[in-house]
DNA sequence: AGCACA
């Protein structure tokens, strides 16, 4: 049987990423994207914009297609500012690479769209509908992503288990057995794991303080404000598939 | 939802 392709589009040096959290400042997003994606290879540039039509999306331009492919597979669905990234190959070649391979042609200047207001009804379609009348009272925090204590699957709609051919879920190891500790011990990290990547993951749980990646050992420590919060994070992320092959193993750190 | 390059 034909296995389904990793993407419906042909491999490309550029990855198209969407479903990004557009509440986050675009420069911040670009920086974080760079940190996360750079773990898979050299990055030429990242394009992201904040206009209505283009927000929530980014183009990650790699130096090698293999790096792009790896990142696509490994980071598919990865919770980035609390939203699972959707990743695909870009449909076309980025200007940045066209400039390098000599195929770049100056693209036509943006055609300034003439206001075409006579779309049929003039009155009903009137765009003048005052935006002033809606100053909405309840506006949530604009930069801080919301957090809750529900399981990660419920919140981000991503079940790492189902994207994997693993017969069983990760072993619940020491859940409830080991001495609770506000510091978690994380094992089974993929070699591409970075501080940023881990922060993205663990900061979703209230009380997150910091993550300490131990170089060369594929393990990390993650601090929360108290044992209870550490426990919530541990339950939520136990067995989390960092990559299709590698699942996190979490336990309380030794005192 | 939305495939850009200013």
mmCIF file of C-alpha atoms (C1' of nucleotides) in Angstrom:
data_model
loop_
_atom_site.group_PDB
_atom_site.id
_atom_site.type_symbol
_atom_site.label_atom_id
_atom_site.label_comp_id
_atom_site.label_asym_id
_atom_site.label_seq_id
_atom_site.Cartn_x
_atom_site.Cartn_y
_atom_site.Cartn_z
ATOM 1 C CA UNK A 1 0.000 0.000 0.000
ATOM 2 C CA UNK A 2 1.157 3.435 -0.842
ATOM 3 C CA UNK A 3 2.160 5.296 2.231
ATOM 4 C CA UNK A 4 0.948 8.826 2.480
ATOM 5 C CA UNK A 5 3.566 11.407 1.699
ATOM 6 C CA UNK A 6 4.927 13.590 4.413
ATOM 7 C CA UNK A 7 3.679 16.535 2.424
ATOM 8 C CA UNK A 8 1.530 16.968 -0.621
ATOM 9 C CA UNK A 9 4.030 19.392 -2.043
ATOM 10 C CA UNK A 10 7.478 18.649 -3.397
ATOM 11 C CA UNK A 11 10.435 19.269 -1.119
ATOM 12 C CA UNK A 12 11.595 22.832 -1.035
ATOM 13 C CA UNK A 13 14.319 24.742 0.721
ATOM 14 C CA UNK A 14 11.567 26.823 2.214
ATOM 15 C CA UNK A 15 9.027 25.639 4.712
ATOM 16 C CA UNK A 16 5.629 27.250 4.970
ATOM 17 C CA UNK A 17 4.459 27.391 8.556
ATOM 18 C CA UNK A 18 1.028 28.477 9.645
ATOM 19 C CA UNK A 19 -1.344 28.378 12.554
ATOM 20 C CA UNK A 20 1.134 30.585 14.372
ATOM 21 C CA UNK A 21 -0.046 32.590 17.336
ATOM 22 C CA UNK A 22 -0.635 36.062 15.928
ATOM 23 C CA UNK A 23 -1.007 37.595 19.364
ATOM 24 C CA UNK A 24 2.726 37.390 19.662
ATOM 25 C CA UNK A 25 4.854 40.150 18.249
ATOM 26 C CA UNK A 26 6.126 39.119 14.842
ATOM 27 C CA UNK A 27 9.747 39.907 15.580
ATOM 28 C CA UNK A 28 9.578 37.753 18.666
ATOM 29 C CA UNK A 29 8.029 34.965 16.678
ATOM 30 C CA UNK A 30 10.746 35.153 14.061
ATOM 31 C CA UNK A 31 13.413 34.978 16.682
ATOM 32 C CA UNK A 32 11.852 31.985 18.371
ATOM 33 C CA UNK A 33 11.255 30.264 15.054
ATOM 34 C CA UNK A 34 14.885 30.709 14.211
ATOM 35 C CA UNK A 35 15.981 29.189 17.476
ATOM 36 C CA UNK A 36 13.708 26.226 17.074
ATOM 37 C CA UNK A 37 14.306 25.505 13.398
ATOM 38 C CA UNK A 38 18.032 26.156 13.461
ATOM 39 C CA UNK A 39 18.427 22.904 15.324
ATOM 40 C CA UNK A 40 17.895 21.149 11.987
ATOM 41 C CA UNK A 41 20.325 23.061 9.827
ATOM 42 C CA UNK A 42 21.460 26.389 8.492
ATOM 43 C CA UNK A 43 18.792 28.998 8.014
ATOM 44 C CA UNK A 44 19.100 31.586 5.292
ATOM 45 C CA UNK A 45 16.212 33.745 6.373
ATOM 46 C CA UNK A 46 12.791 33.792 7.922
ATOM 47 C CA UNK A 47 9.974 35.785 6.425
ATOM 48 C CA UNK A 48 6.981 36.698 8.533
ATOM 49 C CA UNK A 49 4.664 39.663 8.392
ATOM 50 C CA UNK A 50 1.924 41.074 10.479
ATOM 51 C CA UNK A 51 -0.547 42.359 7.942
ATOM 52 C CA UNK A 52 -4.059 40.945 7.973
ATOM 53 C CA UNK A 53 -3.494 38.627 5.056
ATOM 54 C CA UNK A 54 -0.116 37.379 6.176
ATOM 55 C CA UNK A 55 -0.167 37.112 9.913
ATOM 56 C CA UNK A 56 0.026 33.723 11.519
ATOM 57 C CA UNK A 57 2.340 32.437 8.822
ATOM 58 C CA UNK A 58 6.039 32.266 8.239
ATOM 59 C CA UNK A 59 8.488 31.060 5.658
ATOM 60 C CA UNK A 60 11.625 29.379 6.891
ATOM 61 C CA UNK A 61 14.361 29.292 4.302
ATOM 62 C CA UNK A 62 16.972 26.596 4.770
ATOM 63 C CA UNK A 63 20.342 26.092 3.201
ATOM 64 C CA UNK A 64 19.700 22.384 2.630
ATOM 65 C CA UNK A 65 16.560 20.576 1.608
ATOM 66 C CA UNK A 66 17.420 17.733 3.935
ATOM 67 C CA UNK A 67 17.349 20.119 6.848
ATOM 68 C CA UNK A 68 13.973 21.428 5.778
ATOM 69 C CA UNK A 69 12.613 17.918 5.491
ATOM 70 C CA UNK A 70 13.915 16.981 8.879
ATOM 71 C CA UNK A 71 12.447 20.023 10.515
ATOM 72 C CA UNK A 72 9.137 19.463 8.776
ATOM 73 C CA UNK A 73 8.874 15.954 10.095
ATOM 74 C CA UNK A 74 10.161 16.619 13.557
ATOM 75 C CA UNK A 75 8.334 19.823 14.317
ATOM 76 C CA UNK A 76 5.009 19.005 12.753
ATOM 77 C CA UNK A 77 2.363 19.933 15.304
ATOM 78 C CA UNK A 78 4.893 21.245 17.758
ATOM 79 C CA UNK A 79 3.276 23.583 20.298
ATOM 80 C CA UNK A 80 4.671 26.991 19.567
ATOM 81 C CA UNK A 81 3.348 29.730 21.808
ATOM 82 C CA UNK A 82 0.602 27.333 22.684
ATOM 83 C CA UNK A 83 -0.506 26.602 19.144
ATOM 84 C CA UNK A 84 0.490 23.536 17.167
ATOM 85 C CA UNK A 85 2.558 24.536 14.175
ATOM 86 C CA UNK A 86 1.328 23.360 10.790
ATOM 87 C CA UNK A 87 4.255 22.873 8.492
ATOM 88 C CA UNK A 88 4.460 22.266 4.790
ATOM 89 C CA UNK A 89 6.895 22.897 2.002
ATOM 90 C CA UNK A 90 6.444 26.290 0.434
ATOM 91 C CA UNK A 91 4.713 26.358 -2.927
ATOM 92 C CA UNK A 92 7.375 28.362 -4.625
ATOM 93 C CA UNK A 93 10.977 29.328 -4.436
ATOM 94 C CA UNK A 94 11.947 32.101 -2.089
ATOM 95 C CA UNK A 95 13.533 35.215 -3.475
ATOM 96 C CA UNK A 96 16.464 34.658 -1.184
ATOM 97 C CA UNK A 97 17.321 31.387 -2.901
ATOM 98 C CA UNK A 98 16.515 32.667 -6.375
ATOM 99 C CA UNK A 99 18.993 35.434 -5.810
ATOM 100 C CA UNK A 100 21.626 32.888 -4.986
ATOM 101 C CA UNK A 101 20.962 30.529 -7.898
ATOM 102 C CA UNK A 102 20.679 33.365 -10.360
ATOM 103 C CA UNK A 103 17.049 32.898 -11.291
ATOM 104 C CA UNK A 104 15.812 35.929 -9.457
ATOM 105 C CA UNK A 105 13.796 38.429 -11.428
ATOM 106 C CA UNK A 106 12.557 41.630 -9.918
ATOM 107 C CA UNK A 107 8.948 41.077 -9.124
ATOM 108 C CA UNK A 108 6.408 43.554 -10.414
ATOM 109 C CA UNK A 109 5.628 46.366 -8.059
ATOM 110 C CA UNK A 110 2.636 45.784 -5.898
ATOM 111 C CA UNK A 111 -0.394 46.802 -7.866
ATOM 112 C CA UNK A 112 -2.270 49.208 -5.713
ATOM 113 C CA UNK A 113 -5.740 47.817 -5.727
ATOM 114 C CA UNK A 114 -8.252 50.353 -6.827
ATOM 115 C CA UNK A 115 -11.162 50.561 -4.454
ATOM 116 C CA UNK A 116 -13.931 48.739 -6.208
ATOM 117 C CA UNK A 117 -16.912 49.576 -4.122
ATOM 118 C CA UNK A 118 -19.668 48.880 -6.571
ATOM 119 C CA UNK A 119 -19.966 45.194 -5.874
ATOM 120 C CA UNK A 120 -23.699 45.186 -6.422
ATOM 121 C CA UNK A 121 -25.451 46.727 -3.498
ATOM 122 C CA UNK A 122 -23.953 49.960 -2.401
ATOM 123 C CA UNK A 123 -25.771 50.477 0.834
ATOM 124 C CA UNK A 124 -25.524 47.076 2.443
ATOM 125 C CA UNK A 125 -21.944 46.492 1.470
ATOM 126 C CA UNK A 126 -20.873 49.874 2.712
ATOM 127 C CA UNK A 127 -17.491 49.313 4.298
ATOM 128 C CA UNK A 128 -17.991 52.381 6.376
ATOM 129 C CA UNK A 129 -19.677 50.279 9.041
ATOM 130 C CA UNK A 130 -18.229 52.011 12.004
ATOM 131 C CA UNK A 131 -15.578 49.997 13.773
ATOM 132 C CA UNK A 132 -15.816 52.604 16.456
ATOM 133 C CA UNK A 133 -18.869 51.091 18.023
ATOM 134 C CA UNK A 134 -17.112 48.013 19.283
ATOM 135 C CA UNK A 135 -14.560 48.811 21.941
ATOM 136 C CA UNK A 136 -15.096 45.368 23.497
ATOM 137 C CA UNK A 137 -14.782 45.474 27.203
ATOM 138 C CA UNK A 138 -13.010 42.263 27.949
ATOM 139 C CA UNK A 139 -9.678 42.138 26.239
ATOM 140 C CA UNK A 140 -7.369 39.404 27.473
ATOM 141 C CA UNK A 141 -3.649 39.731 27.850
ATOM 142 C CA UNK A 142 -2.154 40.348 24.465
ATOM 143 C CA UNK A 143 1.285 38.933 24.821
ATOM 144 C CA UNK A 144 0.973 36.159 27.339
ATOM 145 C CA UNK A 145 -0.440 32.980 25.868
ATOM 146 C CA UNK A 146 -3.245 31.540 27.930
ATOM 147 C CA UNK A 147 -2.472 28.561 30.052
ATOM 148 C CA UNK A 148 -4.706 26.007 31.610
ATOM 149 C CA UNK A 149 -4.282 22.817 33.504
ATOM 150 C CA UNK A 150 -6.072 20.580 31.084
ATOM 151 C CA UNK A 151 -4.074 17.977 29.319
ATOM 152 C CA UNK A 152 -1.972 19.130 26.436
ATOM 153 C CA UNK A 153 -4.047 17.153 23.977
ATOM 154 C CA UNK A 154 -7.207 18.932 24.984
ATOM 155 C CA UNK A 155 -5.649 22.319 24.791
ATOM 156 C CA UNK A 156 -3.680 22.159 21.622
ATOM 157 C CA UNK A 157 -5.584 19.473 19.817
ATOM 158 C CA UNK A 158 -2.519 17.412 19.222
ATOM 159 C CA UNK A 159 -2.033 13.903 20.400
ATOM 160 C CA UNK A 160 1.577 12.970 19.904
ATOM 161 C CA UNK A 161 0.731 9.306 20.282
ATOM 162 C CA UNK A 162 -1.426 9.125 17.218
ATOM 163 C CA UNK A 163 1.272 10.359 14.912
ATOM 164 C CA UNK A 164 3.500 7.533 15.950
ATOM 165 C CA UNK A 165 3.580 3.848 15.217
ATOM 166 C CA UNK A 166 4.209 3.006 18.783
ATOM 167 C CA UNK A 167 2.231 0.125 20.228
ATOM 168 C CA UNK A 168 1.798 1.657 23.610
ATOM 169 C CA UNK A 169 1.877 5.000 25.289
ATOM 170 C CA UNK A 170 4.916 5.984 27.219
ATOM 171 C CA UNK A 171 5.361 4.192 30.491
ATOM 172 C CA UNK A 172 3.925 6.240 33.327
ATOM 173 C CA UNK A 173 7.134 5.483 35.143
ATOM 174 C CA UNK A 174 7.312 7.060 38.548
ATOM 175 C CA UNK A 175 4.043 8.846 38.368
ATOM 176 C CA UNK A 176 3.027 9.300 41.937
ATOM 177 C CA UNK A 177 5.761 7.062 43.230
ATOM 178 C CA UNK A 178 8.803 9.240 43.409
ATOM 179 C CA UNK A 179 9.045 12.052 45.877
ATOM 180 C CA UNK A 180 7.348 15.109 44.498
ATOM 181 C CA UNK A 181 9.759 17.842 43.640
ATOM 182 C CA UNK A 182 9.349 21.201 42.020
ATOM 183 C CA UNK A 183 12.096 20.214 39.621
ATOM 184 C CA UNK A 184 11.445 17.700 36.875
ATOM 185 C CA UNK A 185 14.004 15.435 35.327
ATOM 186 C CA UNK A 186 13.594 15.039 31.580
ATOM 187 C CA UNK A 187 15.115 12.112 29.727
ATOM 188 C CA UNK A 188 15.067 10.910 26.143
ATOM 189 C CA UNK A 189 15.582 14.274 24.561
ATOM 190 C CA UNK A 190 16.340 14.183 20.872
ATOM 191 C CA UNK A 191 19.760 15.600 20.056
ATOM 192 C CA UNK A 192 18.139 18.514 18.220
ATOM 193 C CA UNK A 193 16.361 19.661 21.327
ATOM 194 C CA UNK A 194 17.081 23.232 22.279
ATOM 195 C CA UNK A 195 16.327 25.419 25.240
ATOM 196 C CA UNK A 196 13.740 27.323 23.273
ATOM 197 C CA UNK A 197 12.015 24.194 22.149
ATOM 198 C CA UNK A 198 11.781 22.882 25.674
ATOM 199 C CA UNK A 199 10.635 26.195 27.047
ATOM 200 C CA UNK A 200 7.821 26.247 24.513
ATOM 201 C CA UNK A 201 6.711 22.925 25.801
ATOM 202 C CA UNK A 202 7.029 23.379 29.519
ATOM 203 C CA UNK A 203 5.946 26.974 29.847
ATOM 204 C CA UNK A 204 2.444 25.913 28.925
ATOM 205 C CA UNK A 205 2.054 24.732 32.454
ATOM 206 C CA UNK A 206 1.535 27.244 35.236
ATOM 207 C CA UNK A 207 4.450 27.924 37.510
ATOM 208 C CA UNK A 208 7.110 27.345 34.887
ATOM 209 C CA UNK A 209 10.423 28.847 35.898
ATOM 210 C CA UNK A 210 13.219 27.636 33.689
ATOM 211 C CA UNK A 211 14.697 24.749 31.804
ATOM 212 C CA UNK A 212 18.292 23.624 32.050
ATOM 213 C CA UNK A 213 19.489 21.484 29.205
ATOM 214 C CA UNK A 214 22.470 19.370 30.109
ATOM 215 C CA UNK A 215 24.897 19.428 27.207
ATOM 216 C CA UNK A 216 25.745 16.123 25.639
ATOM 217 C CA UNK A 217 23.498 14.055 27.861
ATOM 218 C CA UNK A 218 20.061 14.349 26.257
ATOM 219 C CA UNK A 219 18.545 15.280 29.574
ATOM 220 C CA UNK A 220 17.259 18.437 31.163
ATOM 221 C CA UNK A 221 15.913 19.824 34.384
ATOM 222 C CA UNK A 222 12.791 21.925 34.484
ATOM 223 C CA UNK A 223 11.863 24.063 37.440
ATOM 224 C CA UNK A 224 8.385 24.997 38.556
ATOM 225 C CA UNK A 225 7.355 27.136 41.461
ATOM 226 C CA UNK A 226 6.085 24.180 43.445
ATOM 227 C CA UNK A 227 5.706 20.437 43.436
ATOM 228 C CA UNK A 228 2.084 20.506 42.471
ATOM 229 C CA UNK A 229 2.710 22.489 39.329
ATOM 230 C CA UNK A 230 5.629 20.275 38.440
ATOM 231 C CA UNK A 231 3.312 17.308 38.817
ATOM 232 C CA UNK A 232 0.743 18.809 36.465
ATOM 233 C CA UNK A 233 3.381 19.391 33.836
ATOM 234 C CA UNK A 234 4.747 15.917 34.295
ATOM 235 C CA UNK A 235 1.352 14.310 33.748
ATOM 236 C CA UNK A 236 0.591 16.497 30.770
ATOM 237 C CA UNK A 237 3.852 15.935 29.000
ATOM 238 C CA UNK A 238 4.651 12.394 30.005
ATOM 239 C CA UNK A 239 5.494 10.482 26.847
ATOM 240 C CA UNK A 240 5.313 13.576 24.702
ATOM 241 C CA UNK A 241 6.641 12.753 21.245
ATOM 242 C CA UNK A 242 9.324 15.292 20.627
ATOM 243 C CA UNK A 243 9.933 13.566 17.338
ATOM 244 C CA UNK A 244 8.085 10.615 15.879
ATOM 245 C CA UNK A 245 10.754 8.373 17.293
ATOM 246 C CA UNK A 246 11.553 9.932 20.603
ATOM 247 C CA UNK A 247 9.216 10.292 23.528
ATOM 248 C CA UNK A 248 9.993 12.231 26.628
ATOM 249 C CA UNK A 249 10.355 10.471 29.922
ATOM 250 C CA UNK A 250 9.611 12.657 32.894
ATOM 251 C CA UNK A 251 10.165 12.125 36.554
ATOM 252 C CA UNK A 252 10.757 14.225 39.603
ATOM 253 C CA UNK A 253 14.361 15.158 40.023
ATOM 254 C CA UNK A 254 16.178 13.627 42.922
ATOM 255 C CA UNK A 255 16.370 15.827 45.922
ATOM 256 C "C1'" DA B 1 -7.882 30.769 6.706
ATOM 257 C "C1'" DG B 2 -4.425 32.976 4.754
ATOM 258 C "C1'" DC B 3 1.933 30.871 0.075
ATOM 259 C "C1'" DA B 4 5.596 36.116 0.668
ATOM 260 C "C1'" DC B 5 9.792 38.330 -0.555
ATOM 261 C "C1'" DA B 6 8.178 45.532 1.292
#
